[in-house]
Coordinates of C-alpha atoms in Angstrom, one line a residue:
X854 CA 83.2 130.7 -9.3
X855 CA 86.0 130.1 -11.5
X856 CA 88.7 127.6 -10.6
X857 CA 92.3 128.8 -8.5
X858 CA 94.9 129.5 -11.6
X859 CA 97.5 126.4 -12.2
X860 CA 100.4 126.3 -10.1
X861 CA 103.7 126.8 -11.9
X862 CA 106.4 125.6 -10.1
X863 CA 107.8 123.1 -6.9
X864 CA 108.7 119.8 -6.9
X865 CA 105.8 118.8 -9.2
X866 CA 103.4 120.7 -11.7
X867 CA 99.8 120.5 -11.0
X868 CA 96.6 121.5 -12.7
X869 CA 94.8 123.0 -9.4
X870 CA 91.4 123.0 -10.6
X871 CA 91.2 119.1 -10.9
X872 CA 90.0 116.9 -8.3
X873 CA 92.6 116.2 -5.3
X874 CA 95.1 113.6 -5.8
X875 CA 98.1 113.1 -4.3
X876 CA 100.4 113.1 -6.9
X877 CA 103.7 113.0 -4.7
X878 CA 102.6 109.5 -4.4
X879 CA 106.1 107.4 -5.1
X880 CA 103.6 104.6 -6.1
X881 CA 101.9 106.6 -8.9
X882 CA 104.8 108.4 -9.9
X883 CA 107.2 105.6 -10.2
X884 CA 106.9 104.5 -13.5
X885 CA 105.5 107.8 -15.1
X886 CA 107.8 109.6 -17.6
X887 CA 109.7 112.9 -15.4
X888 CA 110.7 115.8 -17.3
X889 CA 113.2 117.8 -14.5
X890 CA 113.9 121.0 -16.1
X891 CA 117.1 123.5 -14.6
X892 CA 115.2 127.4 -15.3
X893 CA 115.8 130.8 -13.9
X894 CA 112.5 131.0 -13.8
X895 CA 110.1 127.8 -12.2
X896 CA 107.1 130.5 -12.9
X897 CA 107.0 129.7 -16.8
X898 CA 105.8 125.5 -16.2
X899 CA 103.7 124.0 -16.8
X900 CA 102.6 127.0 -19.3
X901 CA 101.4 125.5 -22.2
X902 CA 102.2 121.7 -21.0
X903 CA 99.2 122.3 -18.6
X904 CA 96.9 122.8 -20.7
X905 CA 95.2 119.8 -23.6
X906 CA 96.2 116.6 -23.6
X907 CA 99.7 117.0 -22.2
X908 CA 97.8 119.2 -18.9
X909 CA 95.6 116.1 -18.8
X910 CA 98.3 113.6 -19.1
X911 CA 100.4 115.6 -16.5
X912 CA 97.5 115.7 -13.8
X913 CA 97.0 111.8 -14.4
X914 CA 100.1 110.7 -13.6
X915 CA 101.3 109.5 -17.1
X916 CA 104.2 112.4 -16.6
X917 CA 105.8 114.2 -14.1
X918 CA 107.4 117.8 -14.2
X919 CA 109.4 119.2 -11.8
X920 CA 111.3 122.4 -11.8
X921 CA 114.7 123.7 -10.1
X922 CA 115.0 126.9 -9.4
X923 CA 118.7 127.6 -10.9
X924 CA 118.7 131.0 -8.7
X925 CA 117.9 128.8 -5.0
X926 CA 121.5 127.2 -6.0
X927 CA 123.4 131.1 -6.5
X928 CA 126.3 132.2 -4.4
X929 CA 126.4 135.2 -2.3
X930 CA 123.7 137.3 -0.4
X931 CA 122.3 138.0 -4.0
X932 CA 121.9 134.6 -4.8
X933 CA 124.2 135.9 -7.9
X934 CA 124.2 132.2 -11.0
X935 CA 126.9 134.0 -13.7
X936 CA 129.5 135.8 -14.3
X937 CA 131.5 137.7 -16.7
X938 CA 133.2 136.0 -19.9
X939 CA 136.8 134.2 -19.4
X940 CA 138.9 136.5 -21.7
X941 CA 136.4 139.3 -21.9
X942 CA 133.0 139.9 -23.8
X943 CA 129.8 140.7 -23.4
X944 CA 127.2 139.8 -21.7
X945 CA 127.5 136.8 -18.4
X946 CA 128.0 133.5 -18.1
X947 CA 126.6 130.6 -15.9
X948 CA 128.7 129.6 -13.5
X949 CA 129.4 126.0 -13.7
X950 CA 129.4 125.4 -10.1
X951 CA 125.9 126.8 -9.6
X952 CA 124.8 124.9 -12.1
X953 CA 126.3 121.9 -10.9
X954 CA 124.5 122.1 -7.3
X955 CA 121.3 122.5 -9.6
X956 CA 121.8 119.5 -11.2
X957 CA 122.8 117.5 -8.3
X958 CA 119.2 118.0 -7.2
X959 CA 117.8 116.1 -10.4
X960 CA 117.3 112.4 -10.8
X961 CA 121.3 110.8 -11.6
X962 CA 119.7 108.2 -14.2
X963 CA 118.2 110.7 -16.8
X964 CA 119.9 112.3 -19.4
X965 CA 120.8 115.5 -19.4
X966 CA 120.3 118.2 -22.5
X967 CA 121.0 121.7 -22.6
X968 CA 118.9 123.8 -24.7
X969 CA 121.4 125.4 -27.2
X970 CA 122.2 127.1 -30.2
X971 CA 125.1 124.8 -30.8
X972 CA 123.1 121.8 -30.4
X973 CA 122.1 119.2 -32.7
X974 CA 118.8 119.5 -34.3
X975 CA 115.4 117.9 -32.0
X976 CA 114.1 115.2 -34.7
X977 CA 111.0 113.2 -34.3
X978 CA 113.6 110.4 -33.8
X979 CA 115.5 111.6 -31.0
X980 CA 111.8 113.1 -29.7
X981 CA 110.4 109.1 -30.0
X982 CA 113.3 108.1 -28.0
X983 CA 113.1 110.1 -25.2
X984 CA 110.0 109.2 -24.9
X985 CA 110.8 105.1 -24.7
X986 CA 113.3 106.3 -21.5
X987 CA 112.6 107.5 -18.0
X988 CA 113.0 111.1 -18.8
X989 CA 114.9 113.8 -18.8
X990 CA 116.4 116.9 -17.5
X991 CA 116.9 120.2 -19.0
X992 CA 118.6 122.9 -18.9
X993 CA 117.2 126.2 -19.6
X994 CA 120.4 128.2 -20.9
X995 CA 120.2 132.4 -20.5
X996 CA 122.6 135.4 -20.6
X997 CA 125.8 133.9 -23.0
X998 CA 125.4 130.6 -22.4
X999 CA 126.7 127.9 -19.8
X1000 CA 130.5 127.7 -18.8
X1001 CA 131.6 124.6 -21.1
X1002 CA 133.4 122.8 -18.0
X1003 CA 130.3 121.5 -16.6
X1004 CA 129.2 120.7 -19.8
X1005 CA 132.0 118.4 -20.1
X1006 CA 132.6 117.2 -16.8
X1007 CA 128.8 116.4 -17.0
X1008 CA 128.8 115.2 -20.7
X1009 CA 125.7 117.1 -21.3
X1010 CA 124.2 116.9 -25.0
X1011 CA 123.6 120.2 -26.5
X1012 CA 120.0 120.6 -28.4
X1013 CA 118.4 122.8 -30.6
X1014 CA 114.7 123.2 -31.7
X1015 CA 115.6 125.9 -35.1
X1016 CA 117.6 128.4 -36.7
X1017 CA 115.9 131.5 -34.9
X1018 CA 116.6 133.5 -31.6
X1019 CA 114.8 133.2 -28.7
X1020 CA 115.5 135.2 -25.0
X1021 CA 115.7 131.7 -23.0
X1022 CA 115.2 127.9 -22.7
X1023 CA 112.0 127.7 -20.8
X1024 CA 110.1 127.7 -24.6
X1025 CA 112.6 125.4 -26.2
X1026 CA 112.1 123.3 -23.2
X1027 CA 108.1 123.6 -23.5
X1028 CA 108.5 122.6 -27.3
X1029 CA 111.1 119.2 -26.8
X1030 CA 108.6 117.7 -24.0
X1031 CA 105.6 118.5 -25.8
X1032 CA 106.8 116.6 -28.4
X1033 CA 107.8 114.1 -26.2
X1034 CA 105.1 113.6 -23.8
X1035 CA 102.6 113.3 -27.1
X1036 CA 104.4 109.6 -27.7
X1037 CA 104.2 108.1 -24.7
X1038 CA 101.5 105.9 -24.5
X1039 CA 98.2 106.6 -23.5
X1040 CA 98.7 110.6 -24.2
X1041 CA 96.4 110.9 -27.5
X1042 CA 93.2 109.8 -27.1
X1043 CA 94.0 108.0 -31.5
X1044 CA 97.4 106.3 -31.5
X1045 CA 96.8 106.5 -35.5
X1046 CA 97.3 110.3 -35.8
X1047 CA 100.8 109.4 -34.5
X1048 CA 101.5 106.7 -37.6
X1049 CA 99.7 109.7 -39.7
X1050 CA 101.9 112.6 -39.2
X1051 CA 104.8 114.9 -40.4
X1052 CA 107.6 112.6 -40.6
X1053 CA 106.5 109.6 -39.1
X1054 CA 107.8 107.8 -42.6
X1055 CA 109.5 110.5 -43.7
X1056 CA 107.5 112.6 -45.7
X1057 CA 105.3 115.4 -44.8
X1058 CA 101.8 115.0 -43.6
X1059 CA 99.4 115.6 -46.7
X1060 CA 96.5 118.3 -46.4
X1061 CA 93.6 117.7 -44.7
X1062 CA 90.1 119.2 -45.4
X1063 CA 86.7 118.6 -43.0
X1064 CA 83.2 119.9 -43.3
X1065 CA 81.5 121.8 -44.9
X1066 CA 82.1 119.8 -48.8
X1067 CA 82.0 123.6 -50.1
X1068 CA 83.5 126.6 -48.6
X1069 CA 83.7 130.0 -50.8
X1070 CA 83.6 128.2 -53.7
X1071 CA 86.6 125.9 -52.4
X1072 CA 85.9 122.0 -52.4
X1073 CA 86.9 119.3 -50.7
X1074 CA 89.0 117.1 -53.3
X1075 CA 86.3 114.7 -54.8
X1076 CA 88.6 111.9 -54.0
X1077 CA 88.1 112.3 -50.0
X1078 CA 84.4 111.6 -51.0
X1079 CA 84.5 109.1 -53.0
X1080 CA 84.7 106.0 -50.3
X1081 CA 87.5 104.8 -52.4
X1082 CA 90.1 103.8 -49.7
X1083 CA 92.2 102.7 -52.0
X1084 CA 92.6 105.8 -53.9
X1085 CA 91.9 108.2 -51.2
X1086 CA 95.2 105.9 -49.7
X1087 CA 97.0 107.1 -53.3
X1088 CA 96.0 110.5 -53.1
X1089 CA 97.3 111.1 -49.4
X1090 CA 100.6 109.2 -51.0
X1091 CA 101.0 111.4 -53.5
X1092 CA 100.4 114.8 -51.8
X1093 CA 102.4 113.9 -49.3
X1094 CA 105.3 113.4 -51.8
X1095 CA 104.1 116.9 -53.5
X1096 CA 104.7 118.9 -50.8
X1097 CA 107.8 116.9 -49.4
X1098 CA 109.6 118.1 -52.6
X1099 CA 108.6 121.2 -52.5
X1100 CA 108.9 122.5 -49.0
X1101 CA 111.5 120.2 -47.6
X1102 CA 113.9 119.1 -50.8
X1103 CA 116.4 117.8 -47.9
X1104 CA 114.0 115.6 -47.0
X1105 CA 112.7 114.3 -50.1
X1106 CA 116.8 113.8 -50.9
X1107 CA 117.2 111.7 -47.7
X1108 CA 113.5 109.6 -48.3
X1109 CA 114.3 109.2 -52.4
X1110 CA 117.9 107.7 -50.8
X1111 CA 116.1 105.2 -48.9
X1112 CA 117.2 106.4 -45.5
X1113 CA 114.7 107.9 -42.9
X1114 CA 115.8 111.3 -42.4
X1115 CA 114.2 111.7 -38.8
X1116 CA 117.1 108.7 -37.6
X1117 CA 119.6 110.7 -40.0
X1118 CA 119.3 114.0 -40.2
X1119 CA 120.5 114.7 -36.7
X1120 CA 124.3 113.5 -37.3
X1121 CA 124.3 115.4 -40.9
X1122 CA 123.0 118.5 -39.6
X1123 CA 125.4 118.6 -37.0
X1124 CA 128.1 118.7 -39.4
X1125 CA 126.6 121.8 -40.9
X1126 CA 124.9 123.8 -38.2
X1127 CA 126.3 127.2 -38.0
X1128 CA 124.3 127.9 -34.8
X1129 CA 121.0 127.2 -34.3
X1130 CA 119.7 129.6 -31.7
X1131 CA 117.4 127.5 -29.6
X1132 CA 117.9 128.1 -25.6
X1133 CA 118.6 131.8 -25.9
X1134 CA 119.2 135.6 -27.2
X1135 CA 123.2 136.4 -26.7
X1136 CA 121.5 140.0 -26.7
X1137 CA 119.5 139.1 -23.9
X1138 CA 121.2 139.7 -20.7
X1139 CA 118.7 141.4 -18.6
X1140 CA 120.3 143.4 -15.7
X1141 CA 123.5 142.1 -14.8
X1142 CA 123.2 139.2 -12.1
X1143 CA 125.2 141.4 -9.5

C-alpha cells in the first residue's frame, strides 16, 4: 500500500510517510533552523524541499518550515490581498496592510526578504550566512509586486535568484532555502562536497567523471587514474580555472583581483542590476483579486 502523499502546508511541513514524531515539540524545534515563508499559496511547500536530503533534514528536526497563508490575512468577504496601482497601471498590487497582519504572524527575530526582481543577487555568501542565523522569513511576491510602504516601514531586503521571469515566489523561495538548508550542519551526509563546490573559493567546480573508465569511446582523463593526488589536486586546479574564464569572466576578474566574488559580488551587482526577475511575472496577474 503506498504511503499518504506529503502534507503541504500548516504551521509545519511534514513528510507523512515517516514514522510519527511530534515535531511541534518546542524542545526539538528550538534550536533548529525555521524558514517562515509569506505565499498565496501554502499548497506549493514543502515541494521539492521534501524530498532528498533537505525532506530528510526537514522531518528530523534540523529545519523547520512553516507557511502563512497571505490570503487567511485579506480584507473583505473575499478575503481580497491587492489592489490596483497608485497612479494607474496594470495589473494589482499587495496591500501593505495585509501583508503586514501576515507578517505579524512570523517569528519578530528573523530577517525578512522579499523575493524580487529588484533585489540583490542570492550568493553562496549571503546563502552561507543565513544559514549560521536562526532563519528566515519570506515573502512570496505575486501580481505587480508589494506596496513599497511596508517594505520600508518593515526594512525588508529585496532578493533575487537571476535575470529570468518567473509567475511567483514560491520557486525562488524553494531555490534560496535549498541552498541554505544544504549548509547547515549535519544536512549532507560529506561536509567535503561543501569545501568542493562552485564557488566555495571562488572558482567554478571542475568536471567530474565516474564509472565506467570508457564510455563511447570517451575516457576518463588518465590523470583521475593515476593515484597521483598530487597531480589529480593540479588537474582539478587547473580546470577549475579553465572553465571559470570561460563561462564566468566576472568571476575570474573578481578571483585574479584577489577578492572572493561570493562576499563581493552582491554589493557590485546591485549597482548594476536592471531588474532581475526573481519573485514574479508583472504579466502574471491571474484573475483580478476582486
Amino acid at each position: 500500500m503506498s504511503s499518504p502523499p506529503p502534507r503541504s502546508h500548516g504551521r509545519i511541513a511534514v513528510r507523512a510517510s515517516l514514522a510519527p514524531r511530534d515535531l511541534m515539540a518546542p524542545a526539538e524545534l528550538a534550536s533548529a533552523w525555521a524558514a517562515h515563508v509569506v505565499t498565496l499559496f501554502p499548497e506549493a511547500f514543502p515541494g521539492v524541499l521534501g524530498l532528498s536530503l533537505t525532506g530528510r533534514a526537514l522531518a528530523e528536526g534540523l529545519w523547520s518550515l512553516r507557511t502563512i497563508g497571505l490570503r487567511d490575512h485579506g480584507l473583505g468577504r473575499h478575503r481580497n490581498v491587492d489592489d490596483t496601482p497608485a497612479g494607474g497601471g496594470a495589473g494589482m498590487v499587495i496591500r501593505a496592510d495585509v501583508l503586514d497582519a501576515a507578517l505579524r504572524q512570523a517569528d519578530p527575530a528573523l530577517p525578512i526578504l522579499y523575493l524580487s526582481p529588484r533585489g540583490r543577487p542570492l550568493t553562496q555568501a549571503r546563502a552561507r550566512a543565513l544559514a549560521q542565523g536562526r532563519g528566515v522569513t519570506l515573502i512570496c511576491g505575486r501580481f505587480e509586486g508589494v506596496d513599497q510602504r511596508i517594505l520600508d516601514a518593515r526594512g525588508i531586503e529585496e532578493i533575487s535568484i537571476g535575470d529570468y521571469v518567473l509567475t511567483g515566489g514560491e520557486l525562488a523561495a524553494q531555490v534560496l532555502i535549498d541552498a541554505t538548508v544544504r549548509l547547515i550542519p549535519r544536512v549532507l551526509g560529506n561536509q567535503d562536497s561543501l569545501a568542493e563546490e562552485s564557488f566555495s573559493h571562488g572558482l567554478l567546480e571542475h568536471p567530474q567523471y565516474t564509472k565506467p573508465a570508457e564510455w563511447e569511446g570517451r575516457r576518463v582523463p588518465d590523470v583521475l587514474l593515476s593515484g597521483n593526488h598530487a597531480a589529480i589536486a593540479q588537474w582539478r586546479a587547473d580546470e577549475a580555472a579553465r572553465l571559470t574564464k570561460e563561462r564566468r569572466p566576472d568571476l575570474w576578474r573578481a578571483y585574479q583581483d584577489g577578492i572572493d566574488p561570493a562576499k563581493d559580488r552582491s554589493s557590485r551587482a546591485h549597482h548594476t542590476n536592471r531588474g532581475t526577475a526573481a519573485s514574479h511575472d508583472k504579466d502574471d496577474c491571474d484573475e483580478p483579486d476582486r
